[in-house]
Amino acid sequence: MRIGWLFGLLLCVGLCGPKTVCAQTASIVLTDDDDPEARLLLYDALEIYVDSAWKQSVLPIHKQPFLPVGQAVPNVGFTGATAHPSPIWLRLRIQNATHRPVQLYARINFWCFDSLQLSVVDPVRDSVLTTSPVLGWRTPVAARPVADRNFTFPIIVPAGADRVAYLRVFKMRGTQVIPLVLWREAGYKAHMPLGYLFWGGVLLSLLFVALMSLFFFITTRDHIYWSYMFCVLCLIGFFFINDGFMNQFAFDAQFWLPRQNIYFLFPLLLFYSQLVFIRTFLPLQRTPARWLHRLSSGVLLAGLACLLMLAGELWTTYSPGLEMVFSRLFVLLYWLPMPLIGAFVAISIWRRYYVAAGWLYLIAVSPFYLLNIGQVLANFGLIPTYSPLVDFRWYAVTALFEVSALTFGLAYRYKLMRDHNDKLLSNQREKERTSYASEVQSLALKNSMLQEKERIARDLHDNVGAQLALMITSLLHISRQADQMPVLSGKTARIENDSRMPRFADELRGVVSYAREAIRTLRETIWAINQERFTIDEFEERLNQYVNRYVQQTNGLEVDVQVEGDSGEPLSSVQVLNFFRIVQEALSNVVKHAEATQANVRLMVHSDGAFHLTIHDNGHGLNEQVNPTDEQHYGIHNMKRRAEELGAQFSIYEQNGTVVDVVRQGDSRD
C-alpha cells in the first residue's frame, strides 16, 4: 500500500506543482567557451505567436507581439480536429559572440506536422535572409534540407552577428506540441548516430521479447503470452511511428490510412492491447468482479469502433460536423482503456484476488502511464509541458522498464507452469508405473489362481477321482454278477441266491468305504483351500486329527507328529495343501508297503521361508531308485511335484526304515 501512496503522491505533485512563470525572453548567446557537442538550452529564449489571421509571410509576423513561452517545449493546448486550427509561430533570437561563423541545426523531434517552415531574419535591417522550403509529413526524407527522420533546419550565424529565427508550424489534428531543440554542428553530428544506436537497441530488445513471448505461447498454448506479444508489437509500432522511423524507412506506409490517421493507430492499439493483456494477466471472469471483465469486453468493441473511424475516410469524406463528433468520440474512447486497466489492478489488489501480480503490473506500467497521463494534462494546459513528456527517449526507458518487469513476471509464471507440468507428468508416470505394477500383480495373481486350480484339479483327480472310479468299477462288477445270476423259481433259487448274498454285501460295504474315503479327501482339500493363511498351530491340530482318525484308529500305525516354529508363523493355503498331501501319501505308503508299527512326522518352519519336512517309519524300507513312473510308485512322483511347487528338494531313502525328506533353504538376504 505504501507504494500505491507513493505513486499517488508523485501524481499529485505533477498536477498541483507550480507552473513555470513566464519571464522576459532572452537571446541564445554563442561563445567560445560553449561545449560544441552540448545541446543549447532554449529556456526563456522562445517566444510564441498564434496566427489566427493565417499570415503566410514572415515580415508581417515580425512586427507582431510575441509572448514568452518560458519552456523549452511550447504547448498551446489541445486543438483536436477543428476545421481551421491556427498556425503557430515560434521566435528565437541568436547572438554569435565568437570570431567565426557557427553552423546550427534546429531540430523538431516529431514527424506529424502538416507544414513547417523556418525563416532567418536580420534584426538590424529587418530583412529576410533565408527561407526554407515548406516541409511536412508528406515530404520524403530525401527532399528535406537535412536527411533526417524528423525535421531539421540548418541555420548559419556569421561571426559577431545577431539573427532571429522564425518557425511557422501548422498541424491540423492533435495537440500543438513542438519539441524543438538546437544543436551546434558537432553536437548534431555526434548526437544523430547515438540516437539511432539508442533506438535500435530499444526496438531490438522489444522485438526479442516479442519473439520470446511467441516461443512461450507455442510451447504452452497459454493465451497470456499471445496477448503480451501483441502488446510488445504495438509498443514497437508506437515508437517506430512516433520517433519518425516510419517516415524515414516506410514512407509509403503512412498513406495506408487517410490523412494522418496512421499516427493515431498504434497508440490506440497500444492502449487496447494493454487491456487485452490485463484481462489475461489479472483474470476476473471467475470472481465476484466478473462484471468488470464483461465491461472490458464492451470497451474492446469501442476500440474496434475507433479503428473503423480511422479507416472510414478511405471510403468517404467526413463533413465538418461529423468530423467534430467523431473527433470528440475518438478522444473519449482513445483513453477509455486507461481507467479500466486501473480498475483491474485496484480490484485485484483490494479484493486480494491476485495481489502479487497486481503490484507487479502496477509497478511495471506506472512510469510509462504517468508520462502519458502527464502529456494529456499538459495538452489541456493543466500542468506545464515538461521535457520528458514530449521526449520519446523517456517513453522508451519507461517502456523497457515495463517490459523487463512484466517479462520477469511472465518468465516466472512460465517456470511455475513448467514445474507444474513436470509434476503432473511425474505423477502420470508414477500412476502408469503403479498401474503397470498392479497389472503385473494381477497377472501374477491370475497365474497363481490358475496354478491353484490346477492343484485342486490334480487333488480331486488323484484322490477323489480315483476313489470314485474304484466305486464305479465295483458297482459295475456287482451289476454284472447280478445280471449273470439265473432266474430260478422256488426253493432252489432262494438257496443259490442266499449263498451269494454275503459276498455282495462285502463288496457293497467296500464301495461305501471308498465313498467315505472320497468324501474325506474332498473335505481335506476344501479345508486346505478355504482360507489364504494358516498358523502352524492350526496346521498341527488338523494334521493330528487326520492321523488319529484315519491312520492310527483305522490301521493301527502309531504316528508321532511334531511341528516346530513360531506358533504365529503363517502358512499359505498352497503350503498347507502340499504339506498335507505329502504326509498323507507318505503314511499311505507306510501302511500299504512298509509293514511298520511306528512313524514320525516332523515339520520345522523358519521365519526366512525355510522348512524341513520328514516322514520316517520303522518298516523294511523303500528304495528311492525305484522308477517313480511305475504305476505302483505314482504317489512318489506326486510327492516330488508337490515339493517342487514348494520350491523344495525331495528325496526318499532307507535308514532304519524309509525316510521321506522335503527341504527348502531360506531366502538370501544382504
Short mmCIF file of C-alpha atoms in Angstrom, two decimals, residues 110 167 178 281 314 368 405 444 505 568 574:
data_model
loop_
_atom_site.label_atom_id
_atom_site.label_comp_id
_atom_site.label_asym_id
_atom_site.label_seq_id
_atom_site.Cartn_x
_atom_site.Cartn_y
_atom_site.Cartn_z
CA PHE A 110 8.44 14.81 -34.08
CA LEU A 167 9.50 28.76 -37.27
CA ILE A 178 6.58 21.36 -30.77
CA PHE A 281 -2.83 -11.32 -16.56
CA LEU A 314 -10.84 5.58 -47.07
CA PHE A 368 5.04 4.80 -18.73
CA ALA A 405 9.36 -6.26 -15.15
CA ALA A 444 0.67 -62.96 -11.14
CA ALA A 505 -22.75 -107.36 0.94
CA GLY A 568 2.03 -67.49 14.92
CA VAL A 574 -0.63 -73.73 -1.08
#
